[in-house]
PDB file of C-alpha atoms in Angstrom:
ATOM      1  CA  MET A   1     -12.816 -10.261  16.940  1.00  0.00           C
ATOM      2  CA  ARG A   2      -9.504  -9.259  18.493  1.00  0.00           C
ATOM      3  CA  ASN A   3      -5.813  -9.931  18.279  1.00  0.00           C
ATOM      4  CA  LEU A   4      -5.864 -10.683  14.574  1.00  0.00           C
ATOM      5  CA  ASP A   5      -2.529 -11.369  12.910  1.00  0.00           C
ATOM      6  CA  GLU A   6      -1.130 -12.107   9.461  1.00  0.00           C
ATOM      7  CA  ASP A   7      -2.229 -15.727   9.714  1.00  0.00           C
ATOM      8  CA  ASN A   8      -5.890 -15.286  10.597  1.00  0.00           C
ATOM      9  CA  ILE A   9      -6.962 -11.835   9.393  1.00  0.00           C
ATOM     10  CA  THR A  10      -8.023 -13.085   5.936  1.00  0.00           C
ATOM     11  CA  ARG A  11     -10.454 -15.605   7.432  1.00  0.00           C
ATOM     12  CA  ALA A  12     -11.810 -12.915   9.731  1.00  0.00           C
ATOM     13  CA  VAL A  13     -12.509 -10.496   6.879  1.00  0.00           C
ATOM     14  CA  ILE A  14     -14.212 -13.205   4.822  1.00  0.00           C
ATOM     15  CA  ALA A  15     -16.342 -14.212   7.789  1.00  0.00           C
ATOM     16  CA  MET A  16     -17.679 -10.649   7.911  1.00  0.00           C
ATOM     17  CA  HIS A  17     -19.185 -11.183   4.427  1.00  0.00           C
ATOM     18  CA  ALA A  18     -21.502 -13.963   5.600  1.00  0.00           C
ATOM     19  CA  ASP A  19     -24.585 -11.746   5.842  1.00  0.00           C
ATOM     20  CA  ALA A  20     -24.243 -10.108   2.427  1.00  0.00           C
ATOM     21  CA  LYS A  21     -27.689  -9.960   0.806  1.00  0.00           C
ATOM     22  CA  ASP A  22     -26.350 -10.374  -2.723  1.00  0.00           C
ATOM     23  CA  ALA A  23     -24.640 -13.753  -3.168  1.00  0.00           C
ATOM     24  CA  ARG A  24     -22.704 -12.565  -6.206  1.00  0.00           C
ATOM     25  CA  VAL A  25     -21.333  -9.560  -4.310  1.00  0.00           C
ATOM     26  CA  ARG A  26     -20.262 -11.904  -1.514  1.00  0.00           C
ATOM     27  CA  THR A  27     -18.503 -14.192  -4.013  1.00  0.00           C
ATOM     28  CA  LEU A  28     -16.702 -11.318  -5.729  1.00  0.00           C
ATOM     29  CA  MET A  29     -15.563  -9.599  -2.558  1.00  0.00           C
ATOM     30  CA  THR A  30     -14.482 -12.842  -0.867  1.00  0.00           C
ATOM     31  CA  SER A  31     -12.307 -13.780  -3.829  1.00  0.00           C
ATOM     32  CA  LEU A  32     -10.953 -10.241  -4.076  1.00  0.00           C
ATOM     33  CA  VAL A  33      -9.918 -10.242  -0.413  1.00  0.00           C
ATOM     34  CA  GLN A  34      -8.300 -13.655  -0.750  1.00  0.00           C
ATOM     35  CA  HIS A  35      -6.260 -12.609  -3.789  1.00  0.00           C
ATOM     36  CA  ILE A  36      -5.222  -9.204  -2.437  1.00  0.00           C
ATOM     37  CA  HIS A  37      -4.132 -10.694   0.880  1.00  0.00           C
ATOM     38  CA  SER A  38      -2.263 -13.470  -0.937  1.00  0.00           C
ATOM     39  CA  PHE A  39      -0.518 -10.859  -3.091  1.00  0.00           C
ATOM     40  CA  ALA A  40       0.582  -8.885  -0.020  1.00  0.00           C
ATOM     41  CA  ARG A  41       1.951 -12.028   1.607  1.00  0.00           C
ATOM     42  CA  GLU A  42       3.667 -13.273  -1.532  1.00  0.00           C
ATOM     43  CA  VAL A  43       5.587 -10.060  -2.229  1.00  0.00           C
ATOM     44  CA  GLU A  44       5.970  -9.182   1.472  1.00  0.00           C
ATOM     45  CA  LEU A  45       4.420  -5.800   0.808  1.00  0.00           C
ATOM     46  CA  THR A  46       6.033  -2.975   2.755  1.00  0.00           C
ATOM     47  CA  GLU A  47       4.115  -0.088   4.274  1.00  0.00           C
ATOM     48  CA  GLU A  48       5.938   2.340   1.973  1.00  0.00           C
ATOM     49  CA  GLU A  49       4.929   0.334  -1.097  1.00  0.00           C
ATOM     50  CA  TRP A  50       1.350   0.128   0.119  1.00  0.00           C
ATOM     51  CA  PHE A  51       1.163   3.900   0.567  1.00  0.00           C
ATOM     52  CA  LYS A  52       2.646   4.414  -2.910  1.00  0.00           C
ATOM     53  CA  GLY A  53      -0.033   2.130  -4.321  1.00  0.00           C
ATOM     54  CA  ILE A  54      -2.782   4.087  -2.590  1.00  0.00           C
ATOM     55  CA  ARG A  55      -1.290   7.332  -3.888  1.00  0.00           C
ATOM     56  CA  PHE A  56      -1.137   5.905  -7.438  1.00  0.00           C
ATOM     57  CA  LEU A  57      -4.814   4.911  -7.390  1.00  0.00           C
ATOM     58  CA  THR A  58      -5.732   8.306  -5.935  1.00  0.00           C
ATOM     59  CA  GLU A  59      -3.935  10.012  -8.836  1.00  0.00           C
ATOM     60  CA  VAL A  60      -5.755   7.767 -11.296  1.00  0.00           C
ATOM     61  CA  GLY A  61      -9.045   8.974  -9.819  1.00  0.00           C
ATOM     62  CA  HIS A  62      -8.049  12.628  -9.825  1.00  0.00           C
ATOM     63  CA  ILE A  63      -7.143  12.685 -13.541  1.00  0.00           C
ATOM     64  CA  THR A  64     -10.309  10.859 -14.610  1.00  0.00           C
ATOM     65  CA  THR A  65     -12.944  13.042 -16.315  1.00  0.00           C
ATOM     66  CA  ASP A  66     -15.968  12.494 -18.540  1.00  0.00           C
ATOM     67  CA  VAL A  67     -13.667  12.283 -21.594  1.00  0.00           C
ATOM     68  CA  ARG A  68     -10.644  10.604 -20.003  1.00  0.00           C
ATOM     69  CA  GLN A  69     -11.221   7.411 -18.047  1.00  0.00           C
ATOM     70  CA  GLU A  70      -7.857   6.665 -16.467  1.00  0.00           C
ATOM     71  CA  PHE A  71      -9.218   3.643 -14.568  1.00  0.00           C
ATOM     72  CA  ILE A  72     -10.251   2.005 -17.855  1.00  0.00           C
ATOM     73  CA  LEU A  73      -6.849   2.929 -19.240  1.00  0.00           C
ATOM     74  CA  LEU A  74      -5.263   1.175 -16.274  1.00  0.00           C
ATOM     75  CA  SER A  75      -7.464  -1.884 -16.811  1.00  0.00           C
ATOM     76  CA  ASP A  76      -6.596  -1.909 -20.522  1.00  0.00           C
ATOM     77  CA  THR A  77      -2.846  -1.695 -20.016  1.00  0.00           C
ATOM     78  CA  LEU A  78      -2.890  -4.454 -17.390  1.00  0.00           C
ATOM     79  CA  GLY A  79      -4.705  -6.744 -19.825  1.00  0.00           C
ATOM     80  CA  LEU A  80      -7.754  -6.930 -17.582  1.00  0.00           C
ATOM     81  CA  SER A  81     -10.127  -5.331 -20.093  1.00  0.00           C
ATOM     82  CA  MET A  82      -9.155  -7.821 -22.777  1.00  0.00           C
ATOM     83  CA  LEU A  83      -9.416 -10.716 -20.329  1.00  0.00           C
ATOM     84  CA  VAL A  84     -12.965  -9.713 -19.368  1.00  0.00           C
ATOM     85  CA  THR A  85     -13.823  -9.282 -23.053  1.00  0.00           C
ATOM     86  CA  ALA A  86     -12.503 -12.766 -23.853  1.00  0.00           C
ATOM     87  CA  LEU A  87     -14.377 -14.331 -20.929  1.00  0.00           C
ATOM     88  CA  ASN A  88     -17.669 -12.760 -21.999  1.00  0.00           C
ATOM     89  CA  ASN A  89     -17.434 -13.175 -25.770  1.00  0.00           C
ATOM     90  CA  LYS A  90     -17.058 -16.884 -26.433  1.00  0.00           C
ATOM     91  CA  LYS A  91     -18.573 -17.457 -29.856  1.00  0.00           C
ATOM     92  CA  PRO A  92     -18.925 -20.199 -32.455  1.00  0.00           C
ATOM     93  CA  GLN A  93     -16.129 -20.687 -34.978  1.00  0.00           C
ATOM     94  CA  GLY A  94     -16.343 -18.178 -37.791  1.00  0.00           C
ATOM     95  CA  CYS A  95     -17.837 -15.275 -35.848  1.00  0.00           C
ATOM     96  CA  THR A  96     -15.939 -12.010 -35.879  1.00  0.00           C
ATOM     97  CA  GLU A  97     -13.906 -11.771 -32.703  1.00  0.00           C
ATOM     98  CA  ALA A  98     -14.541  -9.064 -30.145  1.00  0.00           C
ATOM     99  CA  THR A  99     -11.844  -6.878 -28.676  1.00  0.00           C
ATOM    100  CA  VAL A 100     -11.575  -4.039 -26.169  1.00  0.00           C
ATOM    101  CA  PHE A 101     -13.957  -1.108 -26.461  1.00  0.00           C
ATOM    102  CA  GLY A 102     -11.004   1.153 -27.098  1.00  0.00           C
ATOM    103  CA  PRO A 103     -10.652   4.889 -26.990  1.00  0.00           C
ATOM    104  CA  PHE A 104     -13.196   7.599 -26.727  1.00  0.00           C
ATOM    105  CA  HIS A 105     -16.460   6.052 -27.816  1.00  0.00           C
ATOM    106  CA  VAL A 106     -19.276   8.623 -27.871  1.00  0.00           C
ATOM    107  CA  GLU A 107     -22.965   7.796 -27.670  1.00  0.00           C
ATOM    108  CA  GLY A 108     -25.136   9.426 -30.297  1.00  0.00           C
ATOM    109  CA  SER A 109     -22.533   9.919 -33.017  1.00  0.00           C
ATOM    110  CA  PRO A 110     -23.955  11.575 -36.156  1.00  0.00           C
ATOM    111  CA  LEU A 111     -25.873   9.454 -38.648  1.00  0.00           C
ATOM    112  CA  VAL A 112     -23.944   9.249 -41.919  1.00  0.00           C
ATOM    113  CA  PRO A 113     -25.620   7.969 -45.114  1.00  0.00           C
ATOM    114  CA  LEU A 114     -24.053   5.019 -46.906  1.00  0.00           C
ATOM    115  CA  GLY A 115     -21.213   6.367 -48.987  1.00  0.00           C
ATOM    116  CA  GLY A 116     -20.932   9.447 -46.788  1.00  0.00           C
ATOM    117  CA  ASP A 117     -17.786  11.017 -45.382  1.00  0.00           C
ATOM    118  CA  VAL A 118     -17.243   9.870 -41.799  1.00  0.00           C
ATOM    119  CA  ALA A 119     -13.969  11.818 -41.594  1.00  0.00           C
ATOM    120  CA  ASN A 120     -15.826  15.149 -41.761  1.00  0.00           C
ATOM    121  CA  GLY A 121     -12.611  17.129 -42.087  1.00  0.00           C
ATOM    122  CA  ALA A 122     -10.337  14.988 -39.911  1.00  0.00           C
ATOM    123  CA  GLU A 123      -6.762  15.065 -41.158  1.00  0.00           C
ATOM    124  CA  GLY A 124      -5.461  11.992 -42.922  1.00  0.00           C
ATOM    125  CA  GLU A 125      -5.046  10.215 -46.223  1.00  0.00           C
ATOM    126  CA  PRO A 126      -8.331   9.345 -47.967  1.00  0.00           C
ATOM    127  CA  CYS A 127      -9.656   5.841 -47.402  1.00  0.00           C
ATOM    128  CA  PHE A 128     -12.758   4.128 -48.758  1.00  0.00           C
ATOM    129  CA  VAL A 129     -14.210   1.367 -46.594  1.00  0.00           C
ATOM    130  CA  ARG A 130     -16.758  -1.173 -47.689  1.00  0.00           C
ATOM    131  CA  GLY A 131     -17.971  -4.468 -46.342  1.00  0.00           C
ATOM    132  CA  SER A 132     -20.898  -6.560 -45.262  1.00  0.00           C
ATOM    133  CA  VAL A 133     -22.586  -7.893 -42.152  1.00  0.00           C
ATOM    134  CA  ILE A 134     -23.760 -11.519 -42.184  1.00  0.00           C
ATOM    135  CA  GLY A 135     -24.844 -14.183 -39.715  1.00  0.00           C
ATOM    136  CA  THR A 136     -23.181 -17.523 -39.029  1.00  0.00           C
ATOM    137  CA  ASP A 137     -25.438 -19.069 -41.679  1.00  0.00           C
ATOM    138  CA  GLY A 138     -23.910 -16.811 -44.316  1.00  0.00           C
ATOM    139  CA  GLN A 139     -27.123 -14.859 -44.788  1.00  0.00           C
ATOM    140  CA  PRO A 140     -27.050 -11.043 -44.856  1.00  0.00           C
ATOM    141  CA  VAL A 141     -28.021  -9.146 -41.729  1.00  0.00           C
ATOM    142  CA  PRO A 142     -30.214  -6.369 -43.116  1.00  0.00           C
ATOM    143  CA  ASN A 143     -30.105  -2.843 -41.742  1.00  0.00           C
ATOM    144  CA  ALA A 144     -27.448  -3.534 -39.107  1.00  0.00           C
ATOM    145  CA  GLU A 145     -26.301  -0.411 -37.268  1.00  0.00           C
ATOM    146  CA  LEU A 146     -22.577   0.269 -37.406  1.00  0.00           C
ATOM    147  CA  GLN A 147     -20.922   2.832 -35.192  1.00  0.00           C
ATOM    148  CA  VAL A 148     -17.409   3.602 -36.402  1.00  0.00           C
ATOM    149  CA  TRP A 149     -14.716   5.831 -34.905  1.00  0.00           C
ATOM    150  CA  GLN A 150     -10.979   6.356 -35.224  1.00  0.00           C
ATOM    151  CA  ALA A 151      -8.038   8.652 -34.555  1.00  0.00           C
ATOM    152  CA  ASP A 152      -6.824  11.164 -37.119  1.00  0.00           C
ATOM    153  CA  ALA A 153      -3.382  11.451 -38.702  1.00  0.00           C
ATOM    154  CA  ALA A 154      -2.083  13.150 -35.550  1.00  0.00           C
ATOM    155  CA  GLY A 155      -3.180  10.188 -33.426  1.00  0.00           C
ATOM    156  CA  LYS A 156      -6.001  12.077 -31.719  1.00  0.00           C
ATOM    157  CA  TYR A 157      -9.752  11.549 -31.434  1.00  0.00           C
ATOM    158  CA  ASP A 158     -12.151  14.439 -31.873  1.00  0.00           C
ATOM    159  CA  VAL A 159     -13.094  14.520 -28.183  1.00  0.00           C
ATOM    160  CA  GLN A 160      -9.441  14.973 -27.258  1.00  0.00           C
ATOM    161  CA  TYR A 161      -9.432  18.297 -29.093  1.00  0.00           C
ATOM    162  CA  ALA A 162     -12.518  19.343 -27.150  1.00  0.00           C
ATOM    163  CA  ARG A 163     -10.801  18.335 -23.900  1.00  0.00           C
ATOM    164  CA  ASP A 164      -7.877  20.579 -24.824  1.00  0.00           C
ATOM    165  CA  GLY A 165     -10.173  23.547 -25.460  1.00  0.00           C
ATOM    166  CA  GLY A 166     -10.393  23.060 -29.209  1.00  0.00           C
ATOM    167  CA  ASP A 167     -13.161  22.314 -31.672  1.00  0.00           C
ATOM    168  CA  HIS A 168     -15.608  19.679 -30.398  1.00  0.00           C
ATOM    169  CA  GLU A 169     -17.279  18.874 -33.733  1.00  0.00           C
ATOM    170  CA  HIS A 170     -17.646  15.151 -34.449  1.00  0.00           C
ATOM    171  CA  ARG A 171     -14.899  14.011 -36.789  1.00  0.00           C
ATOM    172  CA  ALA A 172     -13.742  10.551 -37.829  1.00  0.00           C
ATOM    173  CA  ARG A 173     -16.789   8.986 -36.201  1.00  0.00           C
ATOM    174  CA  GLY A 174     -20.327   8.258 -37.271  1.00  0.00           C
ATOM    175  CA  THR A 175     -23.225   5.830 -37.347  1.00  0.00           C
ATOM    176  CA  LEU A 176     -24.270   4.035 -40.527  1.00  0.00           C
ATOM    177  CA  ILE A 177     -27.128   1.682 -41.362  1.00  0.00           C
ATOM    178  CA  ALA A 178     -26.282  -1.238 -43.653  1.00  0.00           C
ATOM    179  CA  ASP A 179     -28.618  -1.835 -46.582  1.00  0.00           C
ATOM    180  CA  ALA A 180     -31.120  -4.674 -46.945  1.00  0.00           C
ATOM    181  CA  GLN A 181     -28.321  -6.992 -48.118  1.00  0.00           C
ATOM    182  CA  GLY A 182     -26.132  -6.158 -45.124  1.00  0.00           C
ATOM    183  CA  ASN A 183     -23.704  -4.106 -47.210  1.00  0.00           C
ATOM    184  CA  PHE A 184     -22.119  -0.823 -46.157  1.00  0.00           C
ATOM    185  CA  HIS A 185     -19.587   1.644 -47.521  1.00  0.00           C
ATOM    186  CA  PHE A 186     -18.217   4.993 -46.442  1.00  0.00           C
ATOM    187  CA  LYS A 187     -15.319   7.382 -46.876  1.00  0.00           C
ATOM    188  CA  THR A 188     -12.885   8.147 -44.081  1.00  0.00           C
ATOM    189  CA  ILE A 189      -9.125   8.497 -43.547  1.00  0.00           C
ATOM    190  CA  ARG A 190      -6.407   5.876 -43.305  1.00  0.00           C
ATOM    191  CA  ALA A 191      -5.993   4.512 -39.794  1.00  0.00           C
ATOM    192  CA  GLU A 192      -2.693   5.373 -38.111  1.00  0.00           C
ATOM    193  CA  ALA A 193      -0.878   4.035 -35.059  1.00  0.00           C
ATOM    194  CA  TYR A 194      -1.104   6.285 -32.025  1.00  0.00           C
ATOM    195  CA  PRO A 195      -0.056   6.382 -28.364  1.00  0.00           C
ATOM    196  CA  ILE A 196      -2.649   6.003 -25.658  1.00  0.00           C
ATOM    197  CA  PRO A 197      -2.721   8.978 -23.252  1.00  0.00           C
ATOM    198  CA  HIS A 198       0.486   8.586 -21.250  1.00  0.00           C
ATOM    199  CA  ASP A 199       0.833  11.931 -19.507  1.00  0.00           C
ATOM    200  CA  GLY A 200      -0.713  10.652 -16.284  1.00  0.00           C
ATOM    201  CA  PRO A 201      -0.173   7.944 -13.675  1.00  0.00           C
ATOM    202  CA  VAL A 202      -0.748   5.080 -16.114  1.00  0.00           C
ATOM    203  CA  GLY A 203       1.852   6.551 -18.442  1.00  0.00           C
ATOM    204  CA  ARG A 204       4.329   6.739 -15.579  1.00  0.00           C
ATOM    205  CA  MET A 205       3.563   3.121 -14.757  1.00  0.00           C
ATOM    206  CA  LEU A 206       4.295   2.067 -18.346  1.00  0.00           C
ATOM    207  CA  GLU A 207       7.581   3.990 -18.300  1.00  0.00           C
ATOM    208  CA  ALA A 208       8.601   2.331 -15.035  1.00  0.00           C
ATOM    209  CA  LEU A 209       7.872  -1.055 -16.600  1.00  0.00           C
ATOM    210  CA  GLY A 210       9.847  -0.289 -19.759  1.00  0.00           C
ATOM    211  CA  ARG A 211       6.697  -0.434 -21.892  1.00  0.00           C
ATOM    212  CA  HIS A 212       5.636   1.794 -24.787  1.00  0.00           C
ATOM    213  CA  PRO A 213       2.153   3.386 -24.999  1.00  0.00           C
ATOM    214  CA  TRP A 214       1.463   2.691 -28.689  1.00  0.00           C
ATOM    215  CA  ARG A 215      -1.530   1.027 -30.311  1.00  0.00           C
ATOM    216  CA  PRO A 216      -1.424  -0.335 -33.871  1.00  0.00           C
ATOM    217  CA  ALA A 217      -3.519   1.444 -36.500  1.00  0.00           C
ATOM    218  CA  HIS A 218      -7.171   0.399 -36.446  1.00  0.00           C
ATOM    219  CA  LEU A 219     -10.804   1.315 -36.989  1.00  0.00           C
ATOM    220  CA  HIS A 220     -13.358   0.784 -34.215  1.00  0.00           C
ATOM    221  CA  PHE A 221     -16.731  -0.815 -34.900  1.00  0.00           C
ATOM    222  CA  LEU A 222     -19.767  -1.331 -32.690  1.00  0.00           C
ATOM    223  CA  ILE A 223     -22.372  -3.349 -34.609  1.00  0.00           C
ATOM    224  CA  THR A 224     -25.908  -4.101 -33.470  1.00  0.00           C
ATOM    225  CA  ALA A 225     -28.845  -5.835 -35.126  1.00  0.00           C
ATOM    226  CA  PRO A 226     -32.047  -7.381 -33.754  1.00  0.00           C
ATOM    227  CA  GLY A 227     -31.599 -11.073 -33.004  1.00  0.00           C
ATOM    228  CA  PHE A 228     -27.801 -10.912 -32.827  1.00  0.00           C
ATOM    229  CA  ASP A 229     -25.231 -10.310 -30.121  1.00  0.00           C
ATOM    230  CA  ARG A 230     -23.708  -6.873 -30.091  1.00  0.00           C
ATOM    231  CA  LEU A 231     -20.213  -6.848 -31.569  1.00  0.00           C
ATOM    232  CA  ILE A 232     -17.505  -4.502 -30.327  1.00  0.00           C
ATOM    233  CA  THR A 233     -14.320  -4.898 -32.301  1.00  0.00           C
ATOM    234  CA  HIS A 234     -11.467  -3.298 -34.252  1.00  0.00           C
ATOM    235  CA  VAL A 235     -10.093  -3.817 -37.742  1.00  0.00           C
ATOM    236  CA  PHE A 236      -6.300  -3.512 -37.617  1.00  0.00           C
ATOM    237  CA  ARG A 237      -4.073  -2.358 -40.475  1.00  0.00           C
ATOM    238  CA  ASN A 238      -1.816  -5.112 -41.753  1.00  0.00           C
ATOM    239  CA  GLY A 239       1.902  -4.379 -41.528  1.00  0.00           C
ATOM    240  CA  ASP A 240       1.702  -2.019 -38.562  1.00  0.00           C
ATOM    241  CA  ARG A 241       4.818  -2.174 -36.394  1.00  0.00           C
ATOM    242  CA  TYR A 242       2.805  -2.412 -33.164  1.00  0.00           C
ATOM    243  CA  LEU A 243       0.598  -5.393 -34.035  1.00  0.00           C
ATOM    244  CA  ASP A 244       2.659  -7.647 -31.781  1.00  0.00           C
ATOM    245  CA  SER A 245       3.084  -5.161 -28.932  1.00  0.00           C
ATOM    246  CA  ASP A 246      -0.301  -3.440 -28.621  1.00  0.00           C
ATOM    247  CA  ALA A 247      -0.282  -1.511 -25.342  1.00  0.00           C
ATOM    248  CA  VAL A 248      -3.768  -2.838 -24.487  1.00  0.00           C
ATOM    249  CA  PHE A 249      -3.383  -6.419 -25.827  1.00  0.00           C
ATOM    250  CA  GLY A 250      -6.343  -6.122 -28.223  1.00  0.00           C
ATOM    251  CA  VAL A 251      -4.974  -7.563 -31.477  1.00  0.00           C
ATOM    252  CA  ARG A 252      -6.484 -10.725 -32.970  1.00  0.00           C
ATOM    253  CA  SER A 253      -5.107 -12.197 -36.192  1.00  0.00           C
ATOM    254  CA  SER A 254      -8.618 -12.525 -37.627  1.00  0.00           C
ATOM    255  CA  LEU A 255      -9.098  -8.759 -37.262  1.00  0.00           C
ATOM    256  CA  ILE A 256      -6.054  -7.764 -39.344  1.00  0.00           C
ATOM    257  CA  ALA A 257      -6.834  -6.550 -42.870  1.00  0.00           C
ATOM    258  CA  ASP A 258      -5.061  -4.937 -45.809  1.00  0.00           C
ATOM    259  CA  TRP A 259      -5.369  -1.245 -46.544  1.00  0.00           C
ATOM    260  CA  ILE A 260      -4.763  -1.239 -50.316  1.00  0.00           C
ATOM    261  CA  GLU A 261      -2.964   1.821 -51.681  1.00  0.00           C
ATOM    262  CA  HIS A 262      -4.100   3.291 -55.017  1.00  0.00           C
ATOM    263  CA  PRO A 263      -2.517   6.010 -57.160  1.00  0.00           C
ATOM    264  CA  PRO A 264      -4.347   9.287 -57.750  1.00  0.00           C
ATOM    265  CA  GLY A 265      -7.335   8.868 -60.024  1.00  0.00           C
ATOM    266  CA  ALA A 266     -10.835   7.437 -59.985  1.00  0.00           C
ATOM    267  CA  THR A 267     -12.180   6.552 -56.541  1.00  0.00           C
ATOM    268  CA  PRO A 268     -14.747   3.886 -55.553  1.00  0.00           C
ATOM    269  CA  ASP A 269     -17.425   6.516 -54.908  1.00  0.00           C
ATOM    270  CA  GLY A 270     -17.339   7.666 -58.515  1.00  0.00           C
ATOM    271  CA  GLY A 271     -15.161  10.696 -57.853  1.00  0.00           C
ATOM    272  CA  THR A 272     -11.486  11.376 -58.356  1.00  0.00           C
ATOM    273  CA  SER A 273      -8.583  11.936 -56.000  1.00  0.00           C
ATOM    274  CA  ASP A 274      -5.542  14.124 -56.662  1.00  0.00           C
ATOM    275  CA  VAL A 275      -3.571  12.196 -54.031  1.00  0.00           C
ATOM    276  CA  PRO A 276      -3.016   8.493 -53.355  1.00  0.00           C
ATOM    277  CA  PHE A 277      -5.895   6.854 -51.504  1.00  0.00           C
ATOM    278  CA  TYR A 278      -6.636   3.563 -49.766  1.00  0.00           C
ATOM    279  CA  THR A 279      -9.396   0.979 -49.776  1.00  0.00           C
ATOM    280  CA  LEU A 280     -10.412  -1.473 -47.057  1.00  0.00           C
ATOM    281  CA  ASP A 281     -12.840  -4.391 -47.371  1.00  0.00           C
ATOM    282  CA  PHE A 282     -14.067  -6.354 -44.380  1.00  0.00           C
ATOM    283  CA  ARG A 283     -16.894  -8.775 -43.630  1.00  0.00           C
ATOM    284  CA  PHE A 284     -18.369  -9.002 -40.138  1.00  0.00           C
ATOM    285  CA  VAL A 285     -20.023 -12.221 -38.949  1.00  0.00           C
ATOM    286  CA  LEU A 286     -22.479 -11.773 -36.073  1.00  0.00           C
ATOM    287  CA  ASN A 287     -23.459 -14.406 -33.542  1.00  0.00           C
ATOM    288  CA  PRO A 288     -27.211 -15.090 -33.260  1.00  0.00           C
ATOM    289  CA  ALA A 289     -28.368 -14.042 -29.794  1.00  0.00           C
ATOM    290  CA  ALA A 290     -30.168 -17.342 -29.145  1.00  0.00           C
ATOM    291  CA  ALA A 291     -26.881 -19.217 -29.538  1.00  0.00           C
ATOM    292  CA  ASN A 292     -25.275 -17.328 -26.671  1.00  0.00           C
ATOM    293  CA  VAL A 293     -28.028 -16.806 -24.111  1.00  0.00           C
ATOM    294  CA  ALA A 294     -25.881 -18.150 -21.268  1.00  0.00           C
ATOM    295  CA  ALA A 295     -23.080 -15.678 -21.945  1.00  0.00           C
ATOM    296  CA  PRO A 296     -24.415 -12.450 -23.473  1.00  0.00           C
ATOM    297  CA  GLN A 297     -21.830 -10.227 -25.080  1.00  0.00           C
ATOM    298  CA  THR A 298     -20.520  -7.300 -23.079  1.00  0.00           C
ATOM    299  CA  ALA A 299     -18.129  -4.479 -23.831  1.00  0.00           C
ATOM    300  CA  GLY A 300     -15.679  -5.646 -21.231  1.00  0.00           C
ATOM    301  CA  VAL A 301     -15.713  -2.251 -19.510  1.00  0.00           C
ATOM    302  CA  ALA A 302     -17.940  -0.583 -16.993  1.00  0.00           C
ATOM    303  CA  SER A 303     -19.046   2.260 -19.207  1.00  0.00           C
ATOM    304  CA  PRO A 304     -19.636   2.580 -22.967  1.00  0.00           C
ATOM    305  CA  ARG A 305     -18.152   6.052 -22.963  1.00  0.00           C
ATOM    306  CA  SER A 306     -14.706   7.532 -22.805  1.00  0.00           C
ATOM    307  CA  ALA A 307     -12.450   4.528 -22.488  1.00  0.00           C
ATOM    308  CA  SER A 308      -8.963   5.889 -22.953  1.00  0.00           C
ATOM    309  CA  ALA A 309      -6.980   3.020 -24.346  1.00  0.00           C
TER     310      ALA A 309
END
């Protein structure tokens, strides 16, 4: 295999894949080579640009840690994460839509009893969340597990404080178990818009493209129950200025809900609040697993931990 040029090198590379033991790996890598080579030809990629691209990806790798996944951030901001999520989460009409895994999920978040305080000291305006989990037949899904997490009023997640050398206690995240009727309720703080981490190579890319790093206010949910597909989704706050320009393209109209403001006084948990507070109600509809055997739900990312978008 000698004297390859711009016209025949792609065929030569693909031919080298013929003996791949895994047919799926061969399919993926063949298509990847075809598209990358086509991209280089289409834009007439210069050597300087190619080296800059290699340097950019190297910087993405260098900044990645166990609590900051810059490669997932890159995937999110290029719309790839949401594309993979959409491809792998085709559901019947009426099911709650999935969206990107989002920022800073942590396995093993603390178990919070129904009605408990998920905020656990996180700064923000009080908010009381309640809702239900049902199937497509309208019947309750008993004892569904709900993992919930969110940023605080400063736009940071608890693990970001730990990364910066601060307190690493779990705040504004927890795991709840719905009751036998599929109902749940908990106390937290009002969701706020926040910027994705933009102090690294992905942030510089966004700046070069004239894009902002902001995400609209939202709560994250990961819901599991035997016999149903796992659901990874957000609930977005209605009226947020970034709903139509989410930096990671995760907004779905069906996931937008009203945070209702209430004056100081009696709260849904039987207590009282000296400051205004908010309430949020939302119903989640899960897809029975048997109805989606051919396309099981995935998170749309390589790892369930530390996505940074």
